[in-house]
Amino acid sequence: MDKVQDVAVLVGSLRRDSINRKVAHALTELAPAGLKLSIIEIGQLPLYNQDGDGKPPAEWTAFRERIRAADAVLFVTPEYNRSMPGALKNAIDVGSRPYGKSAWSGKPGAVVSASLGGIGGFGANHHLRQSLVFLNVPVMAQPEAYLGGADKLFDANGKLINEGTRKFLHGFMQACEKWIAANL
Ligand code: FNR
């Protein structure tokens, strides 16, 4: 049997009842058997400061090592003010340093954005892609995933109740598996 690919999932929201975290859980359930998705927490990371490169906080080191160990990365994020949340940008910056030792480089990736608004976090999704291009993360182009009105997709227990979205996310994860295999 082929190796199961380790997919590090970064959720852009730190909120306890985050819709994006619910989306990440739904993606974990819908992923094909060849992918193992694990949420890697980012809320504990101290703000990136270049002064720390010589003697990095333990949280930065653990995060960088965990990303390095992953086969692929999947971002699930809300939109904050037409961009990605600061916590997610901080995690990207932490993983990208020290210079020349980025944990991201060459790892296949994919992006899902979910928001209350009708445009499904398009601004966050594409700002994130801009950084990922620079960081040499080959990001899956299609299918794009912008989940609008996302608060209505889940029940009170966090279960995905929209059948169309379930089918779409299932197809998205199958495409991810192919993308990862082609870009390892
Ligand atoms: C938002 N929200 C938001 N929504 C959107 O569609 N476009 C936006 O630019 C913003 N901007 C924004 C800024 C800030 C600071 C907050 C707190 C919120 C609303 C956002 O979609 C909503 O709060 C989601 O529920 C956030 O995702 P989680 O936390 O549920 O995963």
Coordinates of N, CA and C and ligand atoms in Angstrom, one line a residue:
M1 N 0.8 -1.2 0.0 CA 0.0 0.0 0.0 C 0.9 1.3 0.0
D2 N 0.5 2.3 -0.8 CA 1.2 3.5 -0.8 C 1.2 4.2 0.6
K3 N 2.2 5.0 0.8 CA 2.3 5.7 2.1 C 1.1 6.7 2.2
V4 N 0.6 6.8 3.4 CA -0.5 7.8 3.7 C 0.2 9.1 3.8
Q5 N -0.3 10.1 3.1 CA 0.4 11.5 3.1 C -0.1 12.3 4.4
D6 N 0.9 12.8 5.0 CA 0.6 13.6 6.2 C 0.3 15.1 5.8
V7 N -0.9 15.5 6.0 CA -1.3 16.9 5.6 C -1.5 17.7 6.8
A8 N -0.6 18.8 6.9 CA -0.7 19.7 8.1 C -1.8 20.7 7.7
V9 N -2.8 20.9 8.6 CA -3.9 21.8 8.4 C -3.8 23.0 9.3
L10 N -3.7 24.2 8.7 CA -3.7 25.4 9.5 C -5.0 26.1 9.4
V11 N -5.6 26.4 10.5 CA -6.9 27.1 10.6 C -6.6 28.6 10.9
G12 N -7.1 29.5 10.1 CA -6.8 30.9 10.3 C -7.4 31.6 11.5
S13 N -8.5 30.9 12.0 CA -9.2 31.6 13.1 C -8.8 30.9 14.4
L14 N -8.7 31.7 15.5 CA -8.4 31.2 16.8 C -9.6 31.1 17.7
R15 N -10.8 31.4 17.1 CA -12.0 31.5 17.9 C -12.5 30.0 18.2
R16 N -13.0 29.9 19.5 CA -13.4 28.6 20.0 C -14.5 28.0 19.0
D17 N -15.5 28.8 18.6 CA -16.5 28.2 17.8 C -16.3 28.5 16.3
S18 N -15.1 28.6 15.9 CA -14.7 28.9 14.5 C -15.4 28.1 13.5
I19 N -16.1 28.7 12.5 CA -16.6 28.0 11.4 C -15.5 27.3 10.6
N20 N -14.4 28.0 10.5 CA -13.3 27.4 9.7 C -12.8 26.2 10.3
R21 N -12.8 26.1 11.6 CA -12.3 24.9 12.3 C -13.3 23.8 12.0
K22 N -14.6 24.1 12.0 CA -15.6 23.1 11.6 C -15.4 22.6 10.2
V23 N -15.1 23.6 9.3 CA -14.8 23.2 7.9 C -13.6 22.2 7.9
A24 N -12.5 22.6 8.7 CA -11.3 21.7 8.7 C -11.7 20.3 9.2
H25 N -12.6 20.2 10.2 CA -13.0 18.9 10.7 C -13.8 18.1 9.6
A26 N -14.6 18.9 8.9 CA -15.4 18.2 7.8 C -14.4 17.7 6.7
L27 N -13.4 18.5 6.4 CA -12.5 18.1 5.4 C -11.7 16.8 5.8
T28 N -11.4 16.8 7.1 CA -10.7 15.6 7.7 C -11.6 14.3 7.5
E29 N -12.9 14.5 7.7 CA -13.8 13.3 7.6 C -13.9 12.9 6.1
L30 N -13.9 13.9 5.2 CA -14.2 13.7 3.8 C -12.9 13.3 3.0
A31 N -11.8 13.4 3.7 CA -10.5 13.1 2.9 C -10.4 11.7 2.6
P32 N -9.8 11.4 1.4 CA -9.6 10.0 1.0 C -8.6 9.3 2.0
A33 N -8.6 7.9 1.9 CA -7.8 7.2 2.9 C -6.3 7.4 2.7
G34 N -5.9 7.9 1.6 CA -4.5 8.2 1.3 C -4.0 9.5 1.9
L35 N -4.9 10.2 2.6 CA -4.4 11.5 3.2 C -4.8 11.5 4.7
K36 N -3.9 11.8 5.5 CA -4.2 12.0 7.0 C -4.1 13.5 7.3
L37 N -5.2 14.1 7.7 CA -5.2 15.5 8.0 C -5.1 15.7 9.5
S38 N -4.2 16.6 9.9 CA -4.0 17.0 11.3 C -4.0 18.5 11.5
I39 N -4.8 19.0 12.4 CA -4.7 20.5 12.6 C -3.5 20.8 13.4
I40 N -2.7 21.7 12.9 CA -1.5 22.2 13.6 C -1.8 23.6 14.2
E41 N -1.8 23.7 15.5 CA -2.2 24.9 16.2 C -1.2 26.1 15.9
I42 N -1.8 27.3 15.8 CA -0.9 28.4 15.5 C -1.1 29.5 16.6
G43 N -2.1 29.4 17.4 CA -2.4 30.5 18.4 C -1.4 30.7 19.5
Q44 N -0.5 29.7 19.7 CA 0.5 29.7 20.7 C 1.8 30.4 20.2
L45 N 1.9 30.6 18.9 CA 3.1 31.1 18.4 C 3.4 32.6 18.8
P46 N 4.5 32.9 19.4 CA 4.9 34.3 19.7 C 5.0 35.0 18.3
L47 N 4.7 36.3 18.3 CA 4.8 37.1 17.1 C 6.2 37.0 16.5
Y48 N 6.2 36.8 15.2 CA 7.6 36.7 14.6 C 8.3 38.1 14.8
N49 N 9.6 37.9 15.2 CA 10.5 39.0 15.3 C 11.9 38.5 14.9
Q50 N 12.5 39.2 14.0 CA 13.7 38.7 13.4 C 14.8 38.6 14.5
D51 N 14.7 39.4 15.5 CA 15.7 39.3 16.6 C 15.7 37.9 17.2
G52 N 14.6 37.2 17.1 CA 14.6 35.9 17.7 C 15.2 34.8 16.9
D53 N 15.7 35.1 15.7 CA 16.2 34.1 14.8 C 17.4 33.3 15.5
G54 N 18.3 34.1 16.2 CA 19.4 33.5 16.8 C 19.1 32.5 18.0
K55 N 18.0 32.8 18.7 CA 17.6 32.0 19.9 C 16.1 31.9 19.8
P56 N 15.6 31.1 18.9 CA 14.1 31.1 18.7 C 13.3 30.5 19.9
P57 N 12.1 31.1 20.1 CA 11.3 30.5 21.1 C 11.0 29.0 20.8
A58 N 10.8 28.2 21.8 CA 10.5 26.8 21.6 C 9.3 26.6 20.7
E59 N 8.3 27.5 20.8 CA 7.1 27.3 20.0 C 7.4 27.4 18.5
W60 N 8.3 28.4 18.2 CA 8.7 28.5 16.7 C 9.4 27.3 16.2
T61 N 10.3 26.7 17.1 CA 11.1 25.6 16.6 C 10.2 24.4 16.4
A62 N 9.2 24.1 17.4 CA 8.3 23.0 17.3 C 7.5 23.1 16.0
F63 N 7.0 24.3 15.8 CA 6.1 24.6 14.6 C 6.9 24.3 13.3
R64 N 8.1 24.9 13.2 CA 8.9 24.7 12.0 C 9.1 23.2 11.8
E65 N 9.5 22.5 12.8 CA 9.8 21.0 12.7 C 8.5 20.3 12.2
R66 N 7.4 20.7 12.8 CA 6.1 19.9 12.4 C 5.8 20.2 11.0
I67 N 6.0 21.4 10.5 CA 5.7 21.7 9.1 C 6.7 21.0 8.2
R68 N 7.9 21.0 8.6 CA 9.0 20.3 7.8 C 8.6 18.8 7.6
A69 N 8.1 18.2 8.7 CA 7.8 16.8 8.7 C 6.6 16.5 7.8
A70 N 5.7 17.4 7.6 CA 4.5 17.2 6.8 C 4.8 17.0 5.3
D71 N 3.9 16.2 4.6 CA 4.1 16.1 3.2 C 3.4 17.2 2.4
A72 N 2.4 17.8 3.0 CA 1.6 18.8 2.3 C 0.9 19.7 3.4
V73 N 0.5 20.9 2.9 CA -0.2 21.8 3.8 C -1.6 22.3 3.2
L74 N -2.5 22.3 4.1 CA -3.9 22.8 3.8 C -4.3 23.9 4.7
F75 N -4.6 25.0 4.1 CA -5.0 26.2 4.8 C -6.5 26.4 4.8
V76 N -7.2 26.6 5.9 CA -8.6 26.8 6.0 C -8.8 28.1 6.8
T77 N -9.2 29.2 6.1 CA -9.2 30.5 6.8 C -10.4 31.4 6.5
P78 N -10.7 32.2 7.5 CA -11.6 33.3 7.3 C -11.0 34.4 6.6
E79 N -11.8 35.4 6.3 CA -11.2 36.7 5.8 C -11.4 37.7 6.9
Y80 N -10.3 38.4 7.1 CA -10.3 39.6 8.1 C -10.0 40.8 7.2
N81 N -10.9 41.7 7.1 CA -10.6 43.0 6.4 C -10.0 42.8 5.0
R82 N -10.6 41.8 4.3 CA -10.3 41.5 2.9 C -8.9 40.9 2.8
S83 N -8.4 40.3 3.9 CA -7.1 39.6 3.9 C -7.1 38.5 4.8
M84 N -6.0 37.8 5.0 CA -5.9 36.7 6.0 C -5.8 37.2 7.4
P85 N -6.2 36.5 8.4 CA -6.0 37.0 9.8 C -4.5 37.1 10.1
G86 N -4.2 38.0 11.0 CA -2.8 38.2 11.4 C -2.2 36.9 12.0
A87 N -3.0 36.1 12.7 CA -2.4 34.9 13.3 C -1.9 33.9 12.2
L88 N -2.6 33.9 11.1 CA -2.2 33.0 10.1 C -0.9 33.6 9.4
K89 N -0.9 34.9 9.1 CA 0.2 35.5 8.5 C 1.5 35.3 9.4
N90 N 1.2 35.4 10.7 CA 2.4 35.2 11.7 C 2.9 33.8 11.5
A91 N 2.0 32.8 11.5 CA 2.5 31.4 11.3 C 3.3 31.2 10.0
I92 N 2.8 31.9 9.0 CA 3.5 31.8 7.7 C 4.9 32.4 7.8
D93 N 5.0 33.5 8.5 CA 6.3 34.2 8.7 C 7.2 33.4 9.5
V94 N 6.7 32.8 10.6 CA 7.5 32.0 11.5 C 8.1 30.8 10.8
G95 N 7.2 30.2 10.0 CA 7.7 29.0 9.2 C 8.7 29.3 8.1
S96 N 8.7 30.6 7.7 CA 9.5 30.9 6.6 C 11.0 31.3 6.9
R97 N 11.3 31.3 8.2 CA 12.6 31.8 8.7 C 13.3 30.7 9.6
P98 N 14.6 30.8 9.8 CA 15.5 31.8 9.4 C 15.7 31.7 7.9
Y99 N 16.3 32.8 7.4 CA 16.4 33.0 5.9 C 17.2 31.7 5.3
G100 N 16.6 31.2 4.2 CA 17.2 30.1 3.6 C 16.8 28.8 4.1
K101 N 16.0 28.8 5.2 CA 15.6 27.5 5.9 C 14.1 27.4 6.0
S102 N 13.4 27.9 5.0 CA 11.9 27.9 5.1 C 11.4 26.5 5.2
A103 N 10.4 26.3 6.1 CA 9.8 25.0 6.3 C 8.8 24.8 5.2
W104 N 8.4 25.8 4.4 CA 7.3 25.7 3.5 C 7.8 25.2 2.1
S105 N 9.0 25.5 1.8 CA 9.5 25.4 0.4 C 9.2 24.0 -0.2
G106 N 8.5 24.0 -1.3 CA 8.3 22.8 -2.1 C 7.2 21.9 -1.7
K107 N 6.5 22.3 -0.6 CA 5.4 21.4 -0.1 C 4.1 21.8 -0.9
P108 N 3.5 20.8 -1.5 CA 2.2 21.0 -2.1 C 1.2 21.6 -1.1
G109 N 0.3 22.5 -1.6 CA -0.6 23.1 -0.7 C -2.0 23.3 -1.4
A110 N -3.0 23.6 -0.5 CA -4.3 24.0 -1.0 C -4.9 24.9 0.0
V111 N -5.9 25.7 -0.5 CA -6.5 26.8 0.3 C -8.0 26.6 0.2
V112 N -8.7 26.7 1.4 CA -10.1 26.8 1.5 C -10.4 28.1 2.3
S113 N -11.3 28.9 1.9 CA -11.7 30.1 2.7 C -13.2 30.0 3.0
A114 N -13.6 30.4 4.2 CA -15.0 30.4 4.6 C -15.3 31.6 5.4
S115 N -16.4 32.3 5.0 CA -16.8 33.5 5.8 C -18.3 33.6 5.8
L116 N -18.8 34.5 6.6 CA -20.2 34.8 6.6 C -20.7 35.5 5.3
G117 N -19.8 36.2 4.7 CA -20.1 37.0 3.6 C -20.3 36.2 2.3
G118 N -20.9 36.8 1.3 CA -21.2 36.1 0.1 C -20.0 35.8 -0.8
I119 N -18.9 36.4 -0.6 CA -17.8 36.2 -1.5 C -16.8 35.1 -0.9
G120 N -17.2 34.5 0.2 CA -16.5 33.3 0.8 C -15.1 33.5 1.1
G121 N -14.7 34.7 1.5 CA -13.3 34.9 1.9 C -12.3 35.0 0.7
F122 N -12.8 35.4 -0.4 CA -12.0 35.5 -1.6 C -10.7 36.3 -1.4
G123 N -10.8 37.4 -0.7 CA -9.7 38.3 -0.5 C -8.6 37.6 0.4
A124 N -9.0 36.9 1.4 CA -8.0 36.1 2.2 C -7.4 35.0 1.4
N125 N -8.2 34.3 0.7 CA -7.8 33.2 -0.1 C -6.6 33.6 -1.1
H126 N -6.9 34.8 -1.7 CA -5.9 35.2 -2.7 C -4.7 35.9 -2.1
H127 N -4.9 36.6 -1.0 CA -3.7 37.2 -0.3 C -2.8 36.1 0.1
L128 N -3.4 35.0 0.7 CA -2.6 33.9 1.1 C -1.9 33.2 0.0
R129 N -2.6 33.1 -1.2 CA -1.9 32.5 -2.3 C -0.7 33.3 -2.7
Q130 N -0.8 34.6 -2.6 CA 0.3 35.5 -3.0 C 1.6 35.2 -2.1
S131 N 1.4 35.0 -0.8 CA 2.6 34.6 0.0 C 3.1 33.2 -0.3
L132 N 2.1 32.3 -0.6 CA 2.5 30.9 -0.9 C 3.3 30.8 -2.2
V133 N 3.0 31.6 -3.2 CA 3.8 31.6 -4.4 C 5.2 32.0 -4.1
F134 N 5.4 33.1 -3.3 CA 6.7 33.5 -2.9 C 7.5 32.4 -2.2
L135 N 6.8 31.7 -1.3 CA 7.4 30.7 -0.5 C 7.6 29.3 -1.2
N136 N 7.3 29.3 -2.5 CA 7.6 28.1 -3.3 C 6.7 26.9 -2.9
V137 N 5.4 27.3 -2.5 CA 4.4 26.2 -2.2 C 3.6 26.1 -3.5
P138 N 3.6 25.0 -4.2 CA 2.7 24.8 -5.3 C 1.3 24.7 -4.8
V139 N 0.5 25.7 -5.1 CA -0.9 25.7 -4.5 C -1.9 25.2 -5.6
M140 N -2.7 24.3 -5.2 CA -3.7 23.7 -6.2 C -4.6 24.9 -6.7
A141 N -4.7 25.0 -8.0 CA -5.5 26.1 -8.6 C -7.0 25.7 -8.7
Q142 N -7.3 24.5 -9.1 CA -8.7 24.1 -9.2 C -8.9 22.8 -8.5
P143 N -10.1 22.6 -7.9 CA -11.1 23.6 -7.7 C -10.8 24.6 -6.7
E144 N -11.2 25.8 -6.9 CA -11.1 26.9 -5.9 C -12.2 26.6 -4.8
A145 N -12.0 27.0 -3.6 CA -13.0 26.8 -2.5 C -13.2 28.1 -1.7
Y146 N -14.3 28.7 -2.1 CA -14.8 29.9 -1.3 C -16.2 29.6 -0.8
L147 N -16.2 29.4 0.5 CA -17.5 29.0 1.2 C -18.2 30.3 1.8
G148 N -19.2 30.8 1.1 CA -19.9 31.9 1.6 C -21.1 31.5 2.4
G149 N -21.6 32.5 3.2 CA -22.7 32.2 4.1 C -22.4 30.9 5.0
A150 N -21.2 30.8 5.4 CA -20.7 29.5 6.0 C -21.3 29.2 7.3
D151 N -21.9 30.2 8.0 CA -22.5 29.9 9.3 C -23.7 29.0 9.1
K152 N -24.3 29.0 7.9 CA -25.5 28.2 7.7 C -25.2 26.8 7.3
L153 N -24.0 26.4 7.2 CA -23.6 25.1 6.6 C -23.5 24.0 7.7
F154 N -23.6 24.4 9.0 CA -23.3 23.5 10.1 C -24.5 23.6 11.1
D155 N -24.7 22.4 11.8 CA -25.8 22.4 12.8 C -25.1 22.8 14.2
A156 N -25.9 22.8 15.2 CA -25.4 23.3 16.5 C -24.3 22.4 17.1
N157 N -24.2 21.2 16.6 CA -23.1 20.3 17.0 C -21.8 20.4 16.1
G158 N -21.9 21.3 15.1 CA -20.7 21.5 14.3 C -20.7 20.5 13.1
K159 N -21.8 19.8 12.9 CA -21.9 18.9 11.8 C -22.3 19.6 10.5
L160 N -21.6 19.2 9.4 CA -21.9 19.8 8.1 C -23.3 19.3 7.6
I161 N -24.2 20.2 7.4 CA -25.6 19.7 7.1 C -26.0 20.1 5.6
N162 N -25.1 20.8 4.9 CA -25.4 21.1 3.5 C -24.9 20.1 2.6
E163 N -25.8 19.4 1.9 CA -25.4 18.2 1.1 C -24.5 18.7 -0.1
G164 N -24.9 19.8 -0.7 CA -24.1 20.3 -1.9 C -22.7 20.6 -1.4
T165 N -22.5 21.2 -0.3 CA -21.2 21.6 0.2 C -20.4 20.3 0.5
R166 N -21.1 19.3 1.1 CA -20.4 18.0 1.4 C -19.8 17.4 0.1
K167 N -20.7 17.4 -0.9 CA -20.2 16.8 -2.2 C -19.0 17.6 -2.8
F168 N -19.1 18.9 -2.7 CA -18.1 19.8 -3.2 C -16.8 19.6 -2.4
L169 N -16.8 19.5 -1.1 CA -15.6 19.3 -0.3 C -15.0 17.9 -0.5
H170 N -15.9 17.0 -0.7 CA -15.4 15.6 -1.0 C -14.6 15.6 -2.3
G171 N -15.1 16.3 -3.3 CA -14.4 16.4 -4.6 C -13.1 17.2 -4.4
F172 N -13.2 18.2 -3.6 CA -12.0 19.0 -3.3 C -10.9 18.2 -2.7
M173 N -11.2 17.3 -1.8 CA -10.2 16.5 -1.1 C -9.6 15.5 -2.1
Q174 N -10.5 15.0 -3.0 CA -10.0 14.0 -4.0 C -9.0 14.7 -4.9
A175 N -9.3 15.9 -5.3 CA -8.4 16.7 -6.2 C -7.1 17.0 -5.4
C176 N -7.2 17.3 -4.1 CA -6.0 17.5 -3.3 C -5.1 16.3 -3.3
E177 N -5.7 15.1 -3.2 CA -4.9 13.9 -3.2 C -4.1 13.8 -4.5
K178 N -4.7 14.1 -5.6 CA -4.0 14.0 -6.9 C -3.0 15.1 -7.0
W179 N -3.3 16.3 -6.5 CA -2.4 17.4 -6.6 C -1.1 17.1 -5.7
I180 N -1.3 16.5 -4.5 CA -0.2 16.2 -3.7 C 0.7 15.2 -4.3
A181 N 0.1 14.1 -4.8 CA 0.8 13.0 -5.5 C 1.7 13.6 -6.6
A182 N 1.1 14.5 -7.3 CA 1.8 15.1 -8.5 C 2.9 16.1 -8.2
N183 N 2.9 16.6 -6.9 CA 3.8 17.7 -6.6 C 4.7 17.3 -5.4
L184 N 4.8 16.1 -5.0 CA 5.6 15.7 -3.9 C 7.1 15.9 -4.2
Ligands
FNR1 C1 -14.5 39.7 9.9 N1 -15.4 39.1 9.0 C2 -15.2 39.3 7.6 N2 -16.0 38.6 6.7 C3 -15.8 38.7 5.4 O1 -16.4 38.1 4.6 N3 -14.9 39.7 4.9 C4 -14.1 40.4 5.7 O2 -13.3 41.2 5.3 C5 -14.3 40.3 7.1 N4 -13.5 41.0 8.0 C6 -13.6 40.7 9.4 C7 -12.6 41.2 10.2 C8 -12.6 40.8 11.5 C9 -11.5 41.4 12.5 C10 -13.5 39.9 12.0 C11 -13.4 39.4 13.5 C12 -14.4 39.3 11.2 C13 -16.4 38.2 9.5 C14 -16.0 36.8 9.4 O3 -16.3 36.2 8.2 C15 -16.7 36.0 10.5 O4 -16.4 36.5 11.8 C16 -16.3 34.5 10.5 O5 -17.2 33.8 11.4 C17 -14.9 34.3 10.9 O6 -14.5 32.9 10.8 P1 -14.5 31.9 12.0 O7 -13.8 32.6 13.2 O8 -15.9 31.6 12.3 O9 -13.7 30.7 11.5

